[in-house]
Coordinates of C-alpha atoms in Angstrom, one line a residue:
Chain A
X5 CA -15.8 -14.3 24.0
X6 CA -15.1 -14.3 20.5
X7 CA -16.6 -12.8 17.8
X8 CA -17.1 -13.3 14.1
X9 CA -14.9 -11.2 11.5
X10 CA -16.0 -9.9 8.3
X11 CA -14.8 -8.3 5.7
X12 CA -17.4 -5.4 4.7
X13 CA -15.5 -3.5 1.7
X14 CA -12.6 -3.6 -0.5
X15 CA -10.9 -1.0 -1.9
X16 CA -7.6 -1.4 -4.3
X17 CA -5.1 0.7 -5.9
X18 CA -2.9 -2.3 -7.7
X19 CA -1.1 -3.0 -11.1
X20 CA -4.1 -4.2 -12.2
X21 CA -6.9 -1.5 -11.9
X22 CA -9.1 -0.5 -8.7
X23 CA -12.4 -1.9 -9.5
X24 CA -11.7 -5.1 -7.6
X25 CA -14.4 -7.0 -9.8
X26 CA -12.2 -5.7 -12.4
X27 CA -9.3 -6.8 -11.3
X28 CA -10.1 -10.5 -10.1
X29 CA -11.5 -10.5 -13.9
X30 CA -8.0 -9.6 -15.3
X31 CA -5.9 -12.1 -12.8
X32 CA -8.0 -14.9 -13.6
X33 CA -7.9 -14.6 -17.6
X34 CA -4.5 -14.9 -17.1
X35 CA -3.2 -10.7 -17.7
X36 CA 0.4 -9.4 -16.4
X37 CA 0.3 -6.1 -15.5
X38 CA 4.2 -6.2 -15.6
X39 CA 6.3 -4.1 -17.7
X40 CA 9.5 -2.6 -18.5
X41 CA 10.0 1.1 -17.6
X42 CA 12.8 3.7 -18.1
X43 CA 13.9 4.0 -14.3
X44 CA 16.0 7.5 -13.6
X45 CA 17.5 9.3 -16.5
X46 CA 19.1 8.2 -19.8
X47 CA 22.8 9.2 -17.7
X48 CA 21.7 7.6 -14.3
X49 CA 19.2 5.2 -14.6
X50 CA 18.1 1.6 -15.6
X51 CA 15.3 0.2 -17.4
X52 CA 13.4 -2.0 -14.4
X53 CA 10.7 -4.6 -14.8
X54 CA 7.6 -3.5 -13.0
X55 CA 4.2 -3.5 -12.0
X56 CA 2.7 0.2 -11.4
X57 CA -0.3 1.2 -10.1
X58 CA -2.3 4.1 -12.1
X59 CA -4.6 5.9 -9.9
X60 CA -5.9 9.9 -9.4
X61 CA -6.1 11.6 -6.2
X62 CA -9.2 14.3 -7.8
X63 CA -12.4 14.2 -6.0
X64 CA -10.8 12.1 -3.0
X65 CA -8.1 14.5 -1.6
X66 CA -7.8 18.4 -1.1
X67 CA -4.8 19.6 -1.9
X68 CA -4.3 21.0 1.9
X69 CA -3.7 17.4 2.7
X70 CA -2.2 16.0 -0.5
X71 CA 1.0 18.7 -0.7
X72 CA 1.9 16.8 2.6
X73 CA 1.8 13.2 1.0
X74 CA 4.2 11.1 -0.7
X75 CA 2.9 8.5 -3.2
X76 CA 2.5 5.7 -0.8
X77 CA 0.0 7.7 1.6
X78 CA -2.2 8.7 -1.6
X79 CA -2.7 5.0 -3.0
X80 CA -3.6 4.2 0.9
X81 CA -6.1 6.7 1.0
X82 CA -7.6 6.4 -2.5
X83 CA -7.9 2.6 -1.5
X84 CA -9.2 3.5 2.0
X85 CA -11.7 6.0 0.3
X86 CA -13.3 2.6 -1.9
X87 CA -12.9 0.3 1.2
X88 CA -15.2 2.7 3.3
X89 CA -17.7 3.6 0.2
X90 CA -18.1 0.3 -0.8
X91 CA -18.8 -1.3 2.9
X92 CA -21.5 1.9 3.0
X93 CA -19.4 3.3 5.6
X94 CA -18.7 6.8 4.1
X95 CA -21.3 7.9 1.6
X96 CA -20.5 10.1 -1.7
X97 CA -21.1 14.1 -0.7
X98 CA -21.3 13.7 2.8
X99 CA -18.0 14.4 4.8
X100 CA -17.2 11.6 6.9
X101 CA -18.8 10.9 10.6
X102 CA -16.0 10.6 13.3
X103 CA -15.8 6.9 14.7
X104 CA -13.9 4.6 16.8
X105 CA -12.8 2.6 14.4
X106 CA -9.2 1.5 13.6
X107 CA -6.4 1.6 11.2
X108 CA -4.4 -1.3 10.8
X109 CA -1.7 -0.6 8.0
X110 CA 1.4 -2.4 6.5
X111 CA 3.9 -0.5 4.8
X112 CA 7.3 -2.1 4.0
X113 CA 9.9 1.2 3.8
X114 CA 7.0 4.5 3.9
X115 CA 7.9 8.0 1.8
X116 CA 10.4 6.5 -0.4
X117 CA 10.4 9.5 -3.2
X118 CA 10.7 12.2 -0.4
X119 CA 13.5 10.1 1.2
X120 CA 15.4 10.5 -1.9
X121 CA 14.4 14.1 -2.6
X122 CA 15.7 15.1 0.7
X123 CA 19.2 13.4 0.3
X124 CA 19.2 15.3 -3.4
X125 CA 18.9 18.7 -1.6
X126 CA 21.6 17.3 0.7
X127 CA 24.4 16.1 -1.2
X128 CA 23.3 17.6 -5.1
X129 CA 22.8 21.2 -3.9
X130 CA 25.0 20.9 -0.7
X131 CA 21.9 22.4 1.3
X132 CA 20.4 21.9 5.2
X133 CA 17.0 23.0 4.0
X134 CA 15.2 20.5 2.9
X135 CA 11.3 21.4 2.2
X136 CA 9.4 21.3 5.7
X137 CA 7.2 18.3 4.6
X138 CA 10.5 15.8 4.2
X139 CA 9.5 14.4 7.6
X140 CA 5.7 13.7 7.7
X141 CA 6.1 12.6 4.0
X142 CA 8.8 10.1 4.5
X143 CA 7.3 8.6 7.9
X144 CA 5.9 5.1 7.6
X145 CA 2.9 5.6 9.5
X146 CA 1.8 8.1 7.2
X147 CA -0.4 6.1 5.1
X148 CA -2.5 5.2 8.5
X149 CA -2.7 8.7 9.8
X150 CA -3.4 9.7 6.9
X151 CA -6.7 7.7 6.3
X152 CA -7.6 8.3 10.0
X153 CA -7.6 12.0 10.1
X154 CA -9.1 11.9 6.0
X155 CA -12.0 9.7 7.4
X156 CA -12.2 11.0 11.0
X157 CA -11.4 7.5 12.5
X158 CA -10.6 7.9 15.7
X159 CA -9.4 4.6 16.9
X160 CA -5.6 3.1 17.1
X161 CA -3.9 4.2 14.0
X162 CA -1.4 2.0 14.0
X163 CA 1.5 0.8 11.3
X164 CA 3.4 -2.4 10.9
X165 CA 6.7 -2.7 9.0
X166 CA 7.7 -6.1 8.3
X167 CA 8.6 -6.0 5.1
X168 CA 6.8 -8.4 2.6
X169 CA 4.2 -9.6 5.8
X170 CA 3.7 -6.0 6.5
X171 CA -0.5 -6.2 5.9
X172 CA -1.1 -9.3 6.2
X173 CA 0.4 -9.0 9.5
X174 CA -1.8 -6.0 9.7
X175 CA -4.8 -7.6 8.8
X176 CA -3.8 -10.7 11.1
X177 CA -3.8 -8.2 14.2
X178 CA -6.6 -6.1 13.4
X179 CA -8.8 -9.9 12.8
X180 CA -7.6 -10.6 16.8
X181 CA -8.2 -6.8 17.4
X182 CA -12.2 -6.9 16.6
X183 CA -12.4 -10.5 17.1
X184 CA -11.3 -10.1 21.1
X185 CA -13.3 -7.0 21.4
X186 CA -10.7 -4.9 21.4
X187 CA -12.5 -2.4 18.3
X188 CA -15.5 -3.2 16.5
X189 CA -14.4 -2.4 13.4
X190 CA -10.9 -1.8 11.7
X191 CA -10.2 -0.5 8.1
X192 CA -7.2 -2.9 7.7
X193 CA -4.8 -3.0 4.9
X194 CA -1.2 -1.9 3.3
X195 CA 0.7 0.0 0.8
X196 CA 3.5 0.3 -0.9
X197 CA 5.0 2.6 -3.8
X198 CA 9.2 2.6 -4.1
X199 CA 10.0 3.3 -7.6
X200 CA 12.7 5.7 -6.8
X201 CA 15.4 4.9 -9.1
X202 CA 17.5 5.0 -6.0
X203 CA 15.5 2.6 -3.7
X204 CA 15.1 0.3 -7.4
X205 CA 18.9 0.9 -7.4
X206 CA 19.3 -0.8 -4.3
X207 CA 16.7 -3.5 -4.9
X208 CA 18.9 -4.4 -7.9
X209 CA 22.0 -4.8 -6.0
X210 CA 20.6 -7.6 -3.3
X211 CA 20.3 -10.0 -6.6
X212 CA 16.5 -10.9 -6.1
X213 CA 15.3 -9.5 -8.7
X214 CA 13.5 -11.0 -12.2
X215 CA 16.1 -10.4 -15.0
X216 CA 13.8 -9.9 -18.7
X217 CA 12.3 -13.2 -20.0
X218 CA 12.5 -14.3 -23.6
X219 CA 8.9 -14.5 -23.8
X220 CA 9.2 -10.4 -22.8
X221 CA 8.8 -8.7 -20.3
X222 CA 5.2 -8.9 -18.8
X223 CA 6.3 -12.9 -18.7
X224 CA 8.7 -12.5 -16.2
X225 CA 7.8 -13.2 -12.8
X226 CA 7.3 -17.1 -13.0
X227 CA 6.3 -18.7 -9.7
X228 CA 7.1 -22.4 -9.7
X229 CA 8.2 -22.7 -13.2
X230 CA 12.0 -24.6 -13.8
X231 CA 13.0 -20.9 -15.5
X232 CA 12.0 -18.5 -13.1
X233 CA 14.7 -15.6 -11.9
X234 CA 13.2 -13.6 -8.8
X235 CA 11.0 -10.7 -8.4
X236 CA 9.3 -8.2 -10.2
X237 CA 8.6 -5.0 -7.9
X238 CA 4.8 -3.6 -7.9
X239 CA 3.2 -0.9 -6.1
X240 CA -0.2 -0.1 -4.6
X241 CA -2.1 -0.1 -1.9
X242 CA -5.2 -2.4 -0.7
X243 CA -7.9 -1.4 2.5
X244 CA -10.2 -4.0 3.4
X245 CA -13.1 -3.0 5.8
X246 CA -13.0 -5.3 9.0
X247 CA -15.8 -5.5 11.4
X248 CA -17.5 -7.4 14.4
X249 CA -20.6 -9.5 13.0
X250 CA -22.9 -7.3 14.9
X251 CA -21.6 -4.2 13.7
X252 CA -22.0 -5.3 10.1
X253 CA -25.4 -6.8 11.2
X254 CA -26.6 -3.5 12.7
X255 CA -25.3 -1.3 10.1
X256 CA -27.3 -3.8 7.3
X257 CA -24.0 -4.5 5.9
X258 CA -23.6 -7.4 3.3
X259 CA -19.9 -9.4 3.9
X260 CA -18.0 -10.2 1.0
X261 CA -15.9 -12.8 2.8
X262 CA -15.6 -13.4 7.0
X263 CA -11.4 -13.9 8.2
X264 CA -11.0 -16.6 10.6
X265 CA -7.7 -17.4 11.5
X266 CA -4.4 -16.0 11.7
X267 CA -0.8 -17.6 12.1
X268 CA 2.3 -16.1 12.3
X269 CA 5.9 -17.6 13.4
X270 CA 9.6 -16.9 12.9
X271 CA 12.0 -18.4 11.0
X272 CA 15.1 -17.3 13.4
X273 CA 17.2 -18.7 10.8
X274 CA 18.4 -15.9 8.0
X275 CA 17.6 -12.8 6.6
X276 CA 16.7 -13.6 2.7
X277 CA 16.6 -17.2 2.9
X278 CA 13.4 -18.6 3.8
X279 CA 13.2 -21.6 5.9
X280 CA 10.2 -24.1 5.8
X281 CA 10.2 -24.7 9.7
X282 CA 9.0 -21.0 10.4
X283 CA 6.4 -21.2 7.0
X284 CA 5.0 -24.5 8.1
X285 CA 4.5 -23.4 11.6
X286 CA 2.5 -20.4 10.7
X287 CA 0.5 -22.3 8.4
X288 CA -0.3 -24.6 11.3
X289 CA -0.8 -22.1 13.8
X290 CA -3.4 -20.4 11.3
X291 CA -5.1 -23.8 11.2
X292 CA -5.3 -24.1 14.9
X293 CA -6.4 -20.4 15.2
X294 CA -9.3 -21.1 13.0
X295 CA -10.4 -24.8 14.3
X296 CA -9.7 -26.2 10.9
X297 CA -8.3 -29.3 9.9
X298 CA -6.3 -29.1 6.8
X299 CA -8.4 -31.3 5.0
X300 CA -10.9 -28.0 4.8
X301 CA -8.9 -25.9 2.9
X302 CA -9.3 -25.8 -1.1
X303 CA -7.1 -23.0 -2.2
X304 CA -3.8 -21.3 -0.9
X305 CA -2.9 -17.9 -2.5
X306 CA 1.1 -18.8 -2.1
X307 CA 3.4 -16.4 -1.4
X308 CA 5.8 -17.6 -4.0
X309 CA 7.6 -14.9 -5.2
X310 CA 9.5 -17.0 -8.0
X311 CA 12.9 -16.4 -6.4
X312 CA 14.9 -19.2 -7.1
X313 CA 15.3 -20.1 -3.7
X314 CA 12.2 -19.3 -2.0
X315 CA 9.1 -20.7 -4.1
X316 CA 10.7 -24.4 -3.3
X317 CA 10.7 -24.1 0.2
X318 CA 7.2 -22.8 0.8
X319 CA 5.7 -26.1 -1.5
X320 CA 7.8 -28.1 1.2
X321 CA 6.2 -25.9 4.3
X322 CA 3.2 -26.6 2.8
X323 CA 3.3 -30.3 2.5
X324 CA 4.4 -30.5 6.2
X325 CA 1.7 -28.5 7.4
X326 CA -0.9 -30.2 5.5
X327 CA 0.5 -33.6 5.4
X328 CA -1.5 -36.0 2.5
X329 CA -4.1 -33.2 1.9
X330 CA -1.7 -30.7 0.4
X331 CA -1.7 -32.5 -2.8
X332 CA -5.3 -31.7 -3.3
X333 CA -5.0 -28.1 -2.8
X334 CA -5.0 -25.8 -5.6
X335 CA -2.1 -23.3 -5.0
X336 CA -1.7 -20.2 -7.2
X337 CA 0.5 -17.5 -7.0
X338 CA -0.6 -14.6 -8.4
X339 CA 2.7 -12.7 -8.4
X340 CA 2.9 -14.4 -11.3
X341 CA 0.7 -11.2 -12.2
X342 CA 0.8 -8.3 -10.1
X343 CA 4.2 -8.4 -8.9
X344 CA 5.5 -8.3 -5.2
X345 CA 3.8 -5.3 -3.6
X346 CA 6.1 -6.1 -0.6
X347 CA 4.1 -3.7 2.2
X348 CA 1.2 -4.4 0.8
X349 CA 1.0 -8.0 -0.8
X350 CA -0.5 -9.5 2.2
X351 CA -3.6 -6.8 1.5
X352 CA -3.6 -7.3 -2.1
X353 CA -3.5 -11.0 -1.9
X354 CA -6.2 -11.1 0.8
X355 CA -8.2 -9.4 -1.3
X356 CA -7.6 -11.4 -4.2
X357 CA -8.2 -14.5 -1.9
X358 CA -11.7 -13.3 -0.7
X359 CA -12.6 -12.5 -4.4
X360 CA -11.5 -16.3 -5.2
X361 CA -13.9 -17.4 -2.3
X362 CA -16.8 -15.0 -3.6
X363 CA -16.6 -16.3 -6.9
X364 CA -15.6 -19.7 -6.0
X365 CA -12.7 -19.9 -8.9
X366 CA -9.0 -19.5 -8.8
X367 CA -6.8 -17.2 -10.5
X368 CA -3.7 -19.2 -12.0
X369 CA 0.1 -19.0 -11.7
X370 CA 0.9 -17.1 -14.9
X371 CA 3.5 -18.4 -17.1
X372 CA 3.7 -21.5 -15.7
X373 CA 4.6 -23.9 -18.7
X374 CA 7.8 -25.5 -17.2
X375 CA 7.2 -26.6 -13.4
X376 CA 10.2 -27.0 -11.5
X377 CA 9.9 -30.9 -10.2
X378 CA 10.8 -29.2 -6.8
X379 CA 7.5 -27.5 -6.2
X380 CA 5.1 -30.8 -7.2
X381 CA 1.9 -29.2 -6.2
X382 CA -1.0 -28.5 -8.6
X383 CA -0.2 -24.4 -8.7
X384 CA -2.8 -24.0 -11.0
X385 CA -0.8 -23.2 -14.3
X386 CA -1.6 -20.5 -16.5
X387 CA -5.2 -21.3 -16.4
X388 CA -7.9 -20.6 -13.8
X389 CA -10.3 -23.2 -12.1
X390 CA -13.5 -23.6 -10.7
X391 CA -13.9 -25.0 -7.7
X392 CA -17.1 -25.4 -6.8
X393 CA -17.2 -26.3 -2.8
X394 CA -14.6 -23.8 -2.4
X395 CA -15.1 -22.8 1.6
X396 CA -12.0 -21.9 3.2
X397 CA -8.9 -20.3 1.5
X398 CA -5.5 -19.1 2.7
X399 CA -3.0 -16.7 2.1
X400 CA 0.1 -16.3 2.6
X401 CA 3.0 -13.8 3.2
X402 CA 6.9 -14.4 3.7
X403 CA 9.0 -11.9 5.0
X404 CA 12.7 -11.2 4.8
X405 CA 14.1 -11.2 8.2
X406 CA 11.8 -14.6 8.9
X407 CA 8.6 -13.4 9.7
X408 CA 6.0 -15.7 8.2
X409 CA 2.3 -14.6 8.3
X410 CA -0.6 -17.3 6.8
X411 CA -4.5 -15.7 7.0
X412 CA -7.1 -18.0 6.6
X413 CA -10.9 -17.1 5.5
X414 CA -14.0 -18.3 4.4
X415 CA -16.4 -17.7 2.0
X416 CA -19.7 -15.9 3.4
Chain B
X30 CA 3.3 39.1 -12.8
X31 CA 3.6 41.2 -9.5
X32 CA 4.8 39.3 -6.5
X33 CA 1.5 39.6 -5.0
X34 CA 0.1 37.7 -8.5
X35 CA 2.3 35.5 -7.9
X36 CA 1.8 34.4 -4.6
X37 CA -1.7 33.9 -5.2
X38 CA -1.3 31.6 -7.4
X39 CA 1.3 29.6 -5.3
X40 CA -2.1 29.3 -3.0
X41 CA -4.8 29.0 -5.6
X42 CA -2.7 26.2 -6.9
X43 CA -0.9 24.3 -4.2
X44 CA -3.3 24.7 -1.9
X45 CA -6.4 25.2 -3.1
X46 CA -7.2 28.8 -1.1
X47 CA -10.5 30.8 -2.1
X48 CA -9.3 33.5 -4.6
X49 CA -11.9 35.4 -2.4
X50 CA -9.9 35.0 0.7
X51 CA -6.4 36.7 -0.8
X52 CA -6.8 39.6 0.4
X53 CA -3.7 42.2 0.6
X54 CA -4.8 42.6 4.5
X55 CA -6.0 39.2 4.8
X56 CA -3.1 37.4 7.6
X57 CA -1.7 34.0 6.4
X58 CA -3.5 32.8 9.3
X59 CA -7.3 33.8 8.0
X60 CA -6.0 31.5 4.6
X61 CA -7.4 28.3 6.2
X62 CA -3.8 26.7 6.4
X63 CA -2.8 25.1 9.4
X64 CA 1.4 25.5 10.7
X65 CA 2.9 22.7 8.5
X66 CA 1.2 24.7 4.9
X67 CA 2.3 27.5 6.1
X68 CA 6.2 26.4 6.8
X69 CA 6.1 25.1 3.1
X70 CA 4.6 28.2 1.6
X71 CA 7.3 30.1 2.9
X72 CA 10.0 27.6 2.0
X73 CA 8.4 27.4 -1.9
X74 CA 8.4 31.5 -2.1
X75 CA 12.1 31.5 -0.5
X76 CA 13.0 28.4 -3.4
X77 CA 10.9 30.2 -6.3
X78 CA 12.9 33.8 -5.5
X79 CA 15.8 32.6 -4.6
X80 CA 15.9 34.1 -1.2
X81 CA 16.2 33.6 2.2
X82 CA 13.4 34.4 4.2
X83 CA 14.3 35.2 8.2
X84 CA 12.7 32.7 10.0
X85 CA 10.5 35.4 12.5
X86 CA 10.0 38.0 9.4
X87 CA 7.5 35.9 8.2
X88 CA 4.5 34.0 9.9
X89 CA 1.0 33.7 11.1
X90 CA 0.1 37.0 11.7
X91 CA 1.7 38.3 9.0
X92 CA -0.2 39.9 5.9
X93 CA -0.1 39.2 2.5
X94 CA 0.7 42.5 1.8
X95 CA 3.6 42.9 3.8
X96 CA 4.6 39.2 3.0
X97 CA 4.6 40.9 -0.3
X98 CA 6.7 44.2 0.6
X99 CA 8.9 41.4 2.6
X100 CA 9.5 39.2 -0.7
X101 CA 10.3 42.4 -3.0
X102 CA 13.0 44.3 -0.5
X103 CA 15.0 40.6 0.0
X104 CA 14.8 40.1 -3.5
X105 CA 16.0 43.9 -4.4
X106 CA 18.8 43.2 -1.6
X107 CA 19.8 40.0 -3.9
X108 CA 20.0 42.2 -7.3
X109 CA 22.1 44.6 -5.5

């Protein structure tokens, strides 16, 4: 038998803020939260275009558990801590009540800092002793454990690395998780933080990247626009509370959107070119999964992120999957915005994607002045929209290596 | 500051210990810190003296005061 999905609470650590009221506010007015930074030092170092997250640990984690954190697994917890406050799960003062439920977490690469701090202490100071923390701090399941032992949830813990599908896929697991009754609730989500000048280093060198607009550098990630250049990195993390319709019924909960359907297929084809085979299956499979015809859907949150080659090929997966219909769909991407949290843009965009049902409007592609003739959908261009019968959405999320993940929900 | 000032404030600071609890007798055990805090307390003292703390000299049981007498007669060893 299966049962309904909800999402109960949403809890954000992103570019943008981490009141998600808030930040839905900024996307759909339009705000980039993209910037350029000093990366390294003024001998070694770069200056990088990206999308940080601010956020404080105070009041949500004791230093006995911080010391033993790198940044990642402190954005996952500060936005696990929201997640379960705002579903009414965990209550201010009161120290968490062990439960079954789950952790479902994406996280692309895991303790990226420590992973360089380590190497420093290996081939700078030509030392074996690294501090004793260099392996819980650089593991990628850290972020999960760490929100199950913080909130004493005693279900699976588990972690998915699949690069930029890492929480959607997350999300997409822990939806069939609760849904086959499996768990009866899950706090599902990602995160992400890699802004190492070593790891940026690297990034650099695989020639994705957004080079510096002339409009500056918050304009520089341009989804579907004739001018756009690749990626901007972001960081943050993003928790949304999933539970079984009768656990939010029982515990008087009020949804802020319900998931019901998840797709994901394989590419099998190359590992940084996308392929609109894999993309349109998964969109299709989503469908299926969620007894929808296409015609249902008003809004896709794309996963676009404005690499030359990739933003193309997901417009063309997304006229096969949805045939005549796709050119009534509004399709944004708000990368455009926040940047690619890669671990945890599936959350992030989920998020963003209930918040676009809950409000029935559409943030915009940003910067979207000059659309490439190649992606001739309506993406929504630098303005949001209303939509006022908006009932089903979907999201998104392309991974290198080929994995493609699409979520689909609906507004509740 | 005396090495024993000092230490206290490594676990006032980095790990949020009860002043109340450091106690000259009190063991690193009674601190509240599980295995793992302990391991990097002992790694920041040997990085913040310079020193290299035998791996048995130094654990659980021990006390702060003769953590202490420990620190002071491998760091006298070093000025030697």
């Amino acid at each position: 038998m299966r049962r309904r999905v909800f999402i109960t609470g949403i809890g954000l650590v992103s570019p943008h803020g981490t009141q998600p009221e808030a930040v839905f506010e900024r996307l759909c007015a339009g705000q980039s939260a993209i910037r350029k930074l000093r990366s390294g030092t003024e001998d070694l170092g770069a200056d990088c275009l990206l999308a940080p997250s601010e956020f404080s640990i105070e009041g949500v984690i004791p230093k006995t558990q911080s010391f033993a954190m790198d940044r990642v697994a402190q954005m996952a917890v500060v936005a696990a801590h929201h997640a379960l406050h705002r579903a009414g799960i965990v209550r201010e003062e009161e120290a968490p009540v062990p439960s079954e439920a789950g952790v479902y977490f994406g996280c692309g690469l895991g303790g990226s800092q420590a992973i360089q701090d380590a190497y420093r202490t290996y081939f700078e100071r030509r030392s074996r002793r690294p501090k004793p923390t260099t392996v819980p701090l650089i593991m990628a399941n850290a972020p999960a454990a760490h929100i199950s032992m913080r909130y004493k949830l005693q279900g699976p813990s588990l972690t998915y690395s699949i690069a930029c599908a890492s929480s959607a896929i997350a999300i997409g697991e822990a939806f069939r998780a609760v849904r086959d009754g499996y768990v009866d609730s899950v706090l599902a989500g990602g995160a992400e933080s890699m802004m190492n000048d070593g790891t940026l280093a690297a990034w650099e060198m695989l020639g994705v990247l957004a080079k510096e607009h002339p409009e500056g550098a918050a304009a520089s990630s341009r989804p579907f626009a004739v001018d756009r250049s690749g990626f901007v990195l972001g960081e943050g993390a993003a928790a949304l509370m999933l539970e079984s319709e009768e656990s939010m019924r029982t515990r008087g909960a009020a949804p802020v959107a319900e998931l019901v359907g998840f797709g994901c297929a394989s590419d099998a084809h190359n590992l940084t070119q996308p392929a609109t085979g894999g993309q349109a299956q998964a969109m299709r499979k989503a469908l299926a999964d969620a007894h929808l015809a296409p015609e249902r859907i008003g809004y896709i949150n794309a996963h676009a992120t404005a690499t030359p080659a990739g933003d193309n090929v997901e417009i063309d997966a997304i006229k096969q999957a949805f045939g005549a219909h796709a050119r009534a769909l509004s399709v944004s991407s708000t990368k455009s915005m926040h940047g690619h949290l890669v671990g945890a843009a599936g959350a992030l965009e989920c998020a963003i994607t209930a918040l676009a049902l809950r409000h029935r409007r559409v943030p915009p592609t940003a910067f979207l002045r000059n659309q490439d003739p190649a992606c001739d959908l309506d993406c929504v261009p630098c303005v949001a929209r209303d939509v006022p019968d908006l009932e089903f959405a979907l999201s998104n999320s392309f991974a290198f290596g080929g994995t493609n993940a699409t979520l689909i929900l609906r507004r509740a | 500051m005396s090495t024993f000032a000092e230490i206290q404030a490594m676990l006032t600071s980095k790990f949020d210990v009860k002043p109340e609890l450091i106690q000259p007798d009190a063991k690193l055990v009674d601190l509240g810190l599980d295995s793992l805090s302990i391991a990097e307390l002992i790694f920041d003292i040997g990085e913040k003296y310079d020193i290299e703390i035998p791996e048995d000299d130094l654990e659980f049981q021990t006390s702060l005061k003769d953590a202490v007498a420990l620190v002071d007669k491998l760091r006298a060893a070093k000025a030697a």
